[in-house]
PDB file of C-alpha atoms in Angstrom:
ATOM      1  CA  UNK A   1       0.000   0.000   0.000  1.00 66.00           C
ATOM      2  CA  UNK A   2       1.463   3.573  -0.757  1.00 70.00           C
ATOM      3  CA  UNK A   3       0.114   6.081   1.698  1.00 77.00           C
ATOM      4  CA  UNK A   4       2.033   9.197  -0.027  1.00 87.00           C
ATOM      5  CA  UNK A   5       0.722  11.938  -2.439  1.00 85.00           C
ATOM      6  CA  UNK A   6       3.922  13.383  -2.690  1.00 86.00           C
ATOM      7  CA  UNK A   7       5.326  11.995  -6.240  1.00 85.00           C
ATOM      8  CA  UNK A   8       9.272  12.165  -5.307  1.00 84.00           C
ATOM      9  CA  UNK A   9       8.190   9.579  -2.617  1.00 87.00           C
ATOM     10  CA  UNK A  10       6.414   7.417  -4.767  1.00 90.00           C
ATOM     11  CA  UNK A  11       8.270   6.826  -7.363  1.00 90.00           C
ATOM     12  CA  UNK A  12      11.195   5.712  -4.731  1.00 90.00           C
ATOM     13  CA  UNK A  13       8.646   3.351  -3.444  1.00 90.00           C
ATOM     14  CA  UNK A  14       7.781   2.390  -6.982  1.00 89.00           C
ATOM     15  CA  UNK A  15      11.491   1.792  -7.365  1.00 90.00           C
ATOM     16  CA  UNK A  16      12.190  -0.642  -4.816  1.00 88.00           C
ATOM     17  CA  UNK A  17       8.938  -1.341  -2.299  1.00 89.00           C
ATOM     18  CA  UNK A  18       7.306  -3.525  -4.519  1.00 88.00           C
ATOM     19  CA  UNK A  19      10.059  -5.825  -6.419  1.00 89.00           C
ATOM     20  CA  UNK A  20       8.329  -9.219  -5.283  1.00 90.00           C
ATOM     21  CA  UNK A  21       5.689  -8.113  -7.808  1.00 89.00           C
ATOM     22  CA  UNK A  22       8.167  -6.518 -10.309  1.00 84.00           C
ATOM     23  CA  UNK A  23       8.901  -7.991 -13.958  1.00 85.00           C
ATOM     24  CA  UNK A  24      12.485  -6.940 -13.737  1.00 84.00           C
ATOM     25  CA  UNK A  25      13.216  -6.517  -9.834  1.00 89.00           C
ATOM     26  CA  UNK A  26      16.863  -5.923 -10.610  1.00 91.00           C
ATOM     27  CA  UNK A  27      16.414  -2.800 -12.242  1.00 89.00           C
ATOM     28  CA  UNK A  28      17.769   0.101  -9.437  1.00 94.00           C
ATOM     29  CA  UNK A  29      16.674   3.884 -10.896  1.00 95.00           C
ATOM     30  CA  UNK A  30      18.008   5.433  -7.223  1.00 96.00           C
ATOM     31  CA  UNK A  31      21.694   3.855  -7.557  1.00 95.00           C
ATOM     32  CA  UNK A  32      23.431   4.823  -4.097  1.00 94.00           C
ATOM     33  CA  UNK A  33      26.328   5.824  -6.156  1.00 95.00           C
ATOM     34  CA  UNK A  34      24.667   8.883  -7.362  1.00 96.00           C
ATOM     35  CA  UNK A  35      22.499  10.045  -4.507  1.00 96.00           C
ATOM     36  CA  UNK A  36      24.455  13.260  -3.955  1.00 97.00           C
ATOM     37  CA  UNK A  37      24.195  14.039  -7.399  1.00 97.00           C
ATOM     38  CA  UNK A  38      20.551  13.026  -7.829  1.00 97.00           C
ATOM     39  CA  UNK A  39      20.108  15.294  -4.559  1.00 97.00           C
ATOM     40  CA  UNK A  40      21.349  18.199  -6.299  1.00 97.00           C
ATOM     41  CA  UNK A  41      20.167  18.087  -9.159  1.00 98.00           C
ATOM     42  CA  UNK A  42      16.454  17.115  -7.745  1.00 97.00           C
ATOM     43  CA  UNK A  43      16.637  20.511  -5.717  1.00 97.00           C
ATOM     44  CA  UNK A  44      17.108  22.548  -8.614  1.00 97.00           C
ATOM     45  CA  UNK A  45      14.541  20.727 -11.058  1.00 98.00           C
ATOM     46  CA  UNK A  46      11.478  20.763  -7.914  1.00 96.00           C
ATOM     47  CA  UNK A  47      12.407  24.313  -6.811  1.00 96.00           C
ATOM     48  CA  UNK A  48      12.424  25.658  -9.879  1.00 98.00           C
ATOM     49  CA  UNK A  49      11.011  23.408 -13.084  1.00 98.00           C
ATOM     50  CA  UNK A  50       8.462  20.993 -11.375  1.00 97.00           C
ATOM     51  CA  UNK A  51       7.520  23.831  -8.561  1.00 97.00           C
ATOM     52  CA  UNK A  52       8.555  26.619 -10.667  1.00 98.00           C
ATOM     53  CA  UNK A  53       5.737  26.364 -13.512  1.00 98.00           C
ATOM     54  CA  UNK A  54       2.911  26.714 -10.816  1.00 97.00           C
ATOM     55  CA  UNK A  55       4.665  29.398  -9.341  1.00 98.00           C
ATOM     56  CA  UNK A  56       4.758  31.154 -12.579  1.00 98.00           C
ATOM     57  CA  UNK A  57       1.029  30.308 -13.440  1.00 97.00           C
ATOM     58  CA  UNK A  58      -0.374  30.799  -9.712  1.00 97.00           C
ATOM     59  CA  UNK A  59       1.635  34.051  -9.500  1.00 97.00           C
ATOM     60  CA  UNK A  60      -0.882  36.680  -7.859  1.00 96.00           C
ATOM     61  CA  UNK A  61       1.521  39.779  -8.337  1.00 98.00           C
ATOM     62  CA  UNK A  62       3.880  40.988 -10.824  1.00 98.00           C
ATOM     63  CA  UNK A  63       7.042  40.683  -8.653  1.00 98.00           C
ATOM     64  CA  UNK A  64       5.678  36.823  -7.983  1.00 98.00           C
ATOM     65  CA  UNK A  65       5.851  36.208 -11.482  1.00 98.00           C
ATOM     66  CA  UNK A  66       8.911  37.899 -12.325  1.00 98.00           C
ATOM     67  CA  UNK A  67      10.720  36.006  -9.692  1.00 98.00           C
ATOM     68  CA  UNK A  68       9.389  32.826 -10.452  1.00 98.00           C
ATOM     69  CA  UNK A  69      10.339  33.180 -14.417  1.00 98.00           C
ATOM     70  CA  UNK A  70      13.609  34.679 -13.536  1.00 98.00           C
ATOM     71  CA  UNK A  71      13.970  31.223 -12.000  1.00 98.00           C
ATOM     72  CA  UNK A  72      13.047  29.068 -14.129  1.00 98.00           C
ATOM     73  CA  UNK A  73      14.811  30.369 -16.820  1.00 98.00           C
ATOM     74  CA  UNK A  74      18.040  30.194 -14.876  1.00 98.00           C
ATOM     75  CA  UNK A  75      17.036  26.346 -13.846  1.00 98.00           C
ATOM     76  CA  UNK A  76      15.776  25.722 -17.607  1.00 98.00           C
ATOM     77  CA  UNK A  77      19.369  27.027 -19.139  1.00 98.00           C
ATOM     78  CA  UNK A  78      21.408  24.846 -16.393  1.00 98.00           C
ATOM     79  CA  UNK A  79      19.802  21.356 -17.082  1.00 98.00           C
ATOM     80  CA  UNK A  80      20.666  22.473 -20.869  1.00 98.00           C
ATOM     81  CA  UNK A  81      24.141  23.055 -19.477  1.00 98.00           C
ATOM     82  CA  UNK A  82      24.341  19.659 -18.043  1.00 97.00           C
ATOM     83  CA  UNK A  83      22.764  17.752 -20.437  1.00 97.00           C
ATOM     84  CA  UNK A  84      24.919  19.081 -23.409  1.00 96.00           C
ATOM     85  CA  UNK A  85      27.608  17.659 -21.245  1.00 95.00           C
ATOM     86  CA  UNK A  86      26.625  14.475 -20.555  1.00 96.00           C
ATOM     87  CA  UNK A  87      23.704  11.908 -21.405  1.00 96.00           C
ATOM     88  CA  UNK A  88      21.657  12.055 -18.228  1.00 97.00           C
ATOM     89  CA  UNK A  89      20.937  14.258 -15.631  1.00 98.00           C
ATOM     90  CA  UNK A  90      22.454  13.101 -12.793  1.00 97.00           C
ATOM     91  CA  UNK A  91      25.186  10.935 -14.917  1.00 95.00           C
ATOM     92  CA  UNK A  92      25.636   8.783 -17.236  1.00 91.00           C
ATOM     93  CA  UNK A  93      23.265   6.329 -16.293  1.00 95.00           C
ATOM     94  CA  UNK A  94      19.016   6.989 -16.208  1.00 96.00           C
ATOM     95  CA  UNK A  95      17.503   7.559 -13.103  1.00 97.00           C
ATOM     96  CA  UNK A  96      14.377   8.767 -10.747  1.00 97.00           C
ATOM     97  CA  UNK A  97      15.803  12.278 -11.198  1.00 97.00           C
ATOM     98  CA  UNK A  98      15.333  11.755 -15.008  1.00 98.00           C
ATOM     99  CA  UNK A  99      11.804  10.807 -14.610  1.00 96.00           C
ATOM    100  CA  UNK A 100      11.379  14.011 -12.516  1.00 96.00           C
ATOM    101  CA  UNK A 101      12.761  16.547 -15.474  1.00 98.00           C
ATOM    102  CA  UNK A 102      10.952  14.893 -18.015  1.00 98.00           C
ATOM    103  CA  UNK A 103       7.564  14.936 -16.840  1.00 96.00           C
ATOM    104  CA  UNK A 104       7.682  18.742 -16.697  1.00 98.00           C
ATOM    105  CA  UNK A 105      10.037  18.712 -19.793  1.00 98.00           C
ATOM    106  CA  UNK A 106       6.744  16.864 -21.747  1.00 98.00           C
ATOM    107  CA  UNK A 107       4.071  19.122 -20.850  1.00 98.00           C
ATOM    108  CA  UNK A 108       6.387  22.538 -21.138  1.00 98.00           C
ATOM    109  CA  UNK A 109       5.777  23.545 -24.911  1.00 98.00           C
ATOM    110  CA  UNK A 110       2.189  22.745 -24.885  1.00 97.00           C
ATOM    111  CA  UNK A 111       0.662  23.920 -21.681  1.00 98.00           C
ATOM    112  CA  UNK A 112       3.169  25.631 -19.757  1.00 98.00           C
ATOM    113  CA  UNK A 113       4.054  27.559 -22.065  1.00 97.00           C
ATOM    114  CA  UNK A 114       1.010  28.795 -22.675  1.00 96.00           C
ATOM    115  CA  UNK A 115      -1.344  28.258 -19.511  1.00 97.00           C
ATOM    116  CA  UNK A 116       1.449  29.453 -16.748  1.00 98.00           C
ATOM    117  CA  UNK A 117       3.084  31.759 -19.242  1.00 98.00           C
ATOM    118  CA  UNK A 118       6.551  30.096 -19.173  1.00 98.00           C
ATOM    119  CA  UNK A 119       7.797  31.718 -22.382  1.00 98.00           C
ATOM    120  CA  UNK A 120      11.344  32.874 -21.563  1.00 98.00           C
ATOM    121  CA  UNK A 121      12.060  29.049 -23.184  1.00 98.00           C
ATOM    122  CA  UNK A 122      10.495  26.380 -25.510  1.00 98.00           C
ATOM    123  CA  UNK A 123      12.002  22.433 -24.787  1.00 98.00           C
ATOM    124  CA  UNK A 124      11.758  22.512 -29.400  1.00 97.00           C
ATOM    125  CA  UNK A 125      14.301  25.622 -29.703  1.00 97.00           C
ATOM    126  CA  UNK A 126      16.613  23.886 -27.435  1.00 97.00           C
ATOM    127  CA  UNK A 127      18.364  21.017 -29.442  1.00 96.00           C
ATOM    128  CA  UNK A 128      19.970  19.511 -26.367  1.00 97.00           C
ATOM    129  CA  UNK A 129      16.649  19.266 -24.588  1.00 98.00           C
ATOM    130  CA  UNK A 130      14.680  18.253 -27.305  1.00 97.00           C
ATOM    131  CA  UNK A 131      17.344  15.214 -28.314  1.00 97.00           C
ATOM    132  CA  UNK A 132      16.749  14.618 -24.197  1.00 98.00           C
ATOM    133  CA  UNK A 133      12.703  14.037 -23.863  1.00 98.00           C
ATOM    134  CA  UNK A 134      13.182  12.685 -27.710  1.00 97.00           C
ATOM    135  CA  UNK A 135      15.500   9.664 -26.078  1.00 97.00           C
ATOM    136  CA  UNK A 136      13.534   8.919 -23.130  1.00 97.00           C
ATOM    137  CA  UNK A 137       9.680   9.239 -25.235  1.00 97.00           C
ATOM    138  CA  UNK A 138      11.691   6.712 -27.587  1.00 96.00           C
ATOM    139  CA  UNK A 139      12.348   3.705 -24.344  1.00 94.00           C
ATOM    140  CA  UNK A 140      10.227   1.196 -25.097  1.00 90.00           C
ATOM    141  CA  UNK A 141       7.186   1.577 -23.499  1.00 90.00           C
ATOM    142  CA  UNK A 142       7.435   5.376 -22.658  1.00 94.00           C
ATOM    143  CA  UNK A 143       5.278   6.872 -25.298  1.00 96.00           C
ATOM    144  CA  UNK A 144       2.380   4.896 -24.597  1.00 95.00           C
ATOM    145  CA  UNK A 145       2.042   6.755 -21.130  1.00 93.00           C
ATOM    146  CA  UNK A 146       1.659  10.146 -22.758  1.00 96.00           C
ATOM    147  CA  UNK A 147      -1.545  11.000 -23.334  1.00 95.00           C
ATOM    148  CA  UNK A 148      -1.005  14.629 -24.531  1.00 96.00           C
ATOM    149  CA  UNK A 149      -4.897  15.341 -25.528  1.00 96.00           C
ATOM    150  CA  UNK A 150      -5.979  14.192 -21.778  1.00 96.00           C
ATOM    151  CA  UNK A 151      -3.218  16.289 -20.302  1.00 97.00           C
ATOM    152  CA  UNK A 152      -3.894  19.315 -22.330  1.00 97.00           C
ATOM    153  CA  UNK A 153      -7.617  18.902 -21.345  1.00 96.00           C
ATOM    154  CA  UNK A 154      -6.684  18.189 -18.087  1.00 96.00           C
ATOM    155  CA  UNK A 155      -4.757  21.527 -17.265  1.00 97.00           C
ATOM    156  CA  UNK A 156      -7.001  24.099 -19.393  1.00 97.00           C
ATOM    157  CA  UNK A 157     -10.081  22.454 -18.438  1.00 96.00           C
ATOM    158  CA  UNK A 158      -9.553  22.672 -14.709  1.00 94.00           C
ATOM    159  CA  UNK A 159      -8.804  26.173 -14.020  1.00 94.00           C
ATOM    160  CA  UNK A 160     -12.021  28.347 -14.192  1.00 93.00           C
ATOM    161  CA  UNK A 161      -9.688  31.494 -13.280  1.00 91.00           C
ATOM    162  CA  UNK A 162      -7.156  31.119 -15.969  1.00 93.00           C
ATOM    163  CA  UNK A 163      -9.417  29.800 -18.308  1.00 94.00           C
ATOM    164  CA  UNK A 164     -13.331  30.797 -17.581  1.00 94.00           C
ATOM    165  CA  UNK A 165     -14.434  28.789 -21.021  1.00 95.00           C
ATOM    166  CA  UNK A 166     -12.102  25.819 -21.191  1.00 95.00           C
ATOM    167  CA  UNK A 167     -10.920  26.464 -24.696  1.00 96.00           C
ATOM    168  CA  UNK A 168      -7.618  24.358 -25.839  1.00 96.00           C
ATOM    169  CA  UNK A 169      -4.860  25.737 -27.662  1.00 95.00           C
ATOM    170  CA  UNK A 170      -4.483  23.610 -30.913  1.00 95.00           C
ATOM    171  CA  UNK A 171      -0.399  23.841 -29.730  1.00 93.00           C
ATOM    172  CA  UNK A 172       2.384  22.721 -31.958  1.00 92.00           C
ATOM    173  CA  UNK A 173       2.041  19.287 -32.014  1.00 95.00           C
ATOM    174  CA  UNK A 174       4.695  19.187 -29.794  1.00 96.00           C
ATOM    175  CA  UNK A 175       4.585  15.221 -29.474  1.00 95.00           C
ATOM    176  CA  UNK A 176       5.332  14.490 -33.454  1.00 96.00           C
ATOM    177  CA  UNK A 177       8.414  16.069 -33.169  1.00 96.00           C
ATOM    178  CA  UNK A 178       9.180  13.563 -30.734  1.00 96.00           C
ATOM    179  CA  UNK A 179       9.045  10.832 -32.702  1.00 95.00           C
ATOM    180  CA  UNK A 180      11.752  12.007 -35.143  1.00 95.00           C
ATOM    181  CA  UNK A 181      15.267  10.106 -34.674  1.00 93.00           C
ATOM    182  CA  UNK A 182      17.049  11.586 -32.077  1.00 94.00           C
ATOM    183  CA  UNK A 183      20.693  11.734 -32.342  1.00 89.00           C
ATOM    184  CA  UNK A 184      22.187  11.376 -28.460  1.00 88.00           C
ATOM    185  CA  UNK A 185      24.906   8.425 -29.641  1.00 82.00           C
ATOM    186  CA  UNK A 186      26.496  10.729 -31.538  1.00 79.00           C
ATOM    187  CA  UNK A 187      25.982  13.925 -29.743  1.00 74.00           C
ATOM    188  CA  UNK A 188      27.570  11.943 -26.276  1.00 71.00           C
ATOM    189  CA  UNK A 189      29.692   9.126 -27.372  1.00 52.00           C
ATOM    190  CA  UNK A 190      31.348   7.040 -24.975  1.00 42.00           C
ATOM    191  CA  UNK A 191      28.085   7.473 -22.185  1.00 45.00           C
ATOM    192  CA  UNK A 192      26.022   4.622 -21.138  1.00 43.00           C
ATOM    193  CA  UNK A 193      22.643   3.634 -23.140  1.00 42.00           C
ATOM    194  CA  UNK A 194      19.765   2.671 -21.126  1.00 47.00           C
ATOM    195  CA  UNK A 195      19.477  -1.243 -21.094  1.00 43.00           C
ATOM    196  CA  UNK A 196      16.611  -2.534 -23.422  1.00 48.00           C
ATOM    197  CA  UNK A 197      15.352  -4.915 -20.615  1.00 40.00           C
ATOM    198  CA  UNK A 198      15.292  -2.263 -17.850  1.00 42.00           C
ATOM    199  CA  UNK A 199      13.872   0.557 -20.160  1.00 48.00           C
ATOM    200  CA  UNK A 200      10.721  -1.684 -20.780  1.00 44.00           C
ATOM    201  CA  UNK A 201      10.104  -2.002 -16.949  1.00 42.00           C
ATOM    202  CA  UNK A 202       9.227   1.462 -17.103  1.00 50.00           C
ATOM    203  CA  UNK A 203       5.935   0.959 -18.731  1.00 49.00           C
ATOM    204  CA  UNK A 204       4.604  -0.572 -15.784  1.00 44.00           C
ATOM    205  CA  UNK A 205       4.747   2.524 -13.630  1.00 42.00           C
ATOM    206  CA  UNK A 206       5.503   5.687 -15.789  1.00 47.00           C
ATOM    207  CA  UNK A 207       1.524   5.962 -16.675  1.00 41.00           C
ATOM    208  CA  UNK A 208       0.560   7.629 -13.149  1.00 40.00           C
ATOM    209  CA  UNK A 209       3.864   9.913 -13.363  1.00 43.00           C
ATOM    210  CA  UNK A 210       3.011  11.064 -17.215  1.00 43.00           C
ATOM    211  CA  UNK A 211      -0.403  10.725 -17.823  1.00 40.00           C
TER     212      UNK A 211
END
C-alpha cells in the first residue's frame, strides 16, 4: 500500500517497495552511487522546473511572477548546461531524477508555455533538450504513457480562473516532433545507453507519473 501523495516519494517506493511483484526486480533507478548528485540536481529541477511552472502560473503579483520566471529560466538554461555535457541528468546512467525533469520537460511547450506563461524558453528551440525528452519518449514503453490530448484537457479544463471557457490551444504538435530520430549516440559518445530490458520495466509505472 502507498500512503504518499507526494510523487518524489512514490516513485522511490515504486522503485524498490514492490520488487516481489516486479517484472524486472533488478532494475535500481536510485543507484546509491549517485544520490548526492541526484540530490542536487532534484533541488534545482522541484524548486524551480516541477515547482517553478505553478509558481509562474499561480503568481498573484507581478514581482511573484517575475521572480518565479527569472527562476526558471536560470534552472531551464542549467539542465541544458548539463545535459549538453553528458547523457543524463544526474550521470551517465538513467535515473528517478530523469523521470522528474521529463515529466515537466513533456508538458512545457504545450501547456506551460502557454497556460502558466513560461515563455522565456520552448524544450523545441533547445536542441539539447529536445534530443533529451526525444531519447527517453523513444524507451520502449514510454510513449504509450503520454496522453497529450488528456493532459492538455486536463490543465485548461480545470482552471475556471485562468481559463473561464475551457478552450484548448491547438499547440504545436509538440509530441510528433518527438518521434523524429534523435541523435544522443552521436551527440555523447562514450556514455552509457539505457538497457533494453530495464527501459521496458518502465511501462509498468511511468503511466501515473506522465499521464
Amino acid at each position: 500500500t502507498i500512503v504518499s501523495n507526494e510523487s518524489s516519494e512514490i516513485i522511490q517506493m515504486l522503485n524498490s517497495e514492490f520488487n516481489e511483484f516486479a517484472k524486472h526486480p533488478e532494475l535500481d533507478l536510485n543507484p546509491s552511487h549517485l544520490h548526492e548528485q541526484m540530490a542536487d540536481v532534484d533541488f534545482l529541477i522541484y524548486n524551480n522546473l516541477n515547482n517553478g511552472v505553478y509558481r509562474c502560473g499561480f503568481a498573484q503579483t507581478q514581482s511573484a511572477y517575475d521572480t518565479a520566471i527569472t527562476d526558471l529560466t536560470r534552472a531551464f538554461d542549467r539542465v541544458e548546461a548539463i545535459l549538453s555535457q553528458q547523457r543524463y541528468i544526474a550521470g551517465d546512467i538513467f535515473t528517478l531524477s530523469d523521470i522528474r525533469l521529463f515529466v515537466t520537460l513533456i508538458r512545457f511547450d504545450e501547456v506551460y508555455m502557454v497556460y502558466f506563461k513560461t515563455n522565456t524558453r520552448c524544450v523545441a528551440n533547445s536542441p539539447v533538450l529536445l534530443n533529451y525528452v526525444r531519447e527517453i519518449y523513444q524507451m520502449p514503453g514510454v510513449a504509450d504513457t503520454i496522453h497529450m490530448e488528456q493532459i492538455k484537457l486536463h490543465y485548461y479544463a480545470s482552471h475556471p480562473k485562468l481559463n473561464q471557457w475551457s478552450i484548448m490551444p491547438r499547440g504545436p504538435d509538440f509530441e510528433a516532433k518527438l518521434q523524429r530520430p534523435h541523435n544522443r549516440d552521436q551527440t555523447l559518445s562514450g556514455t552509457a545507453e539505457m538497457d533494453d530490458k530495464a527501459s521496458k520495466t518502465l511501462e509498468g509505472w511511468s503511466q501515473m507519473l506522465v499521464g
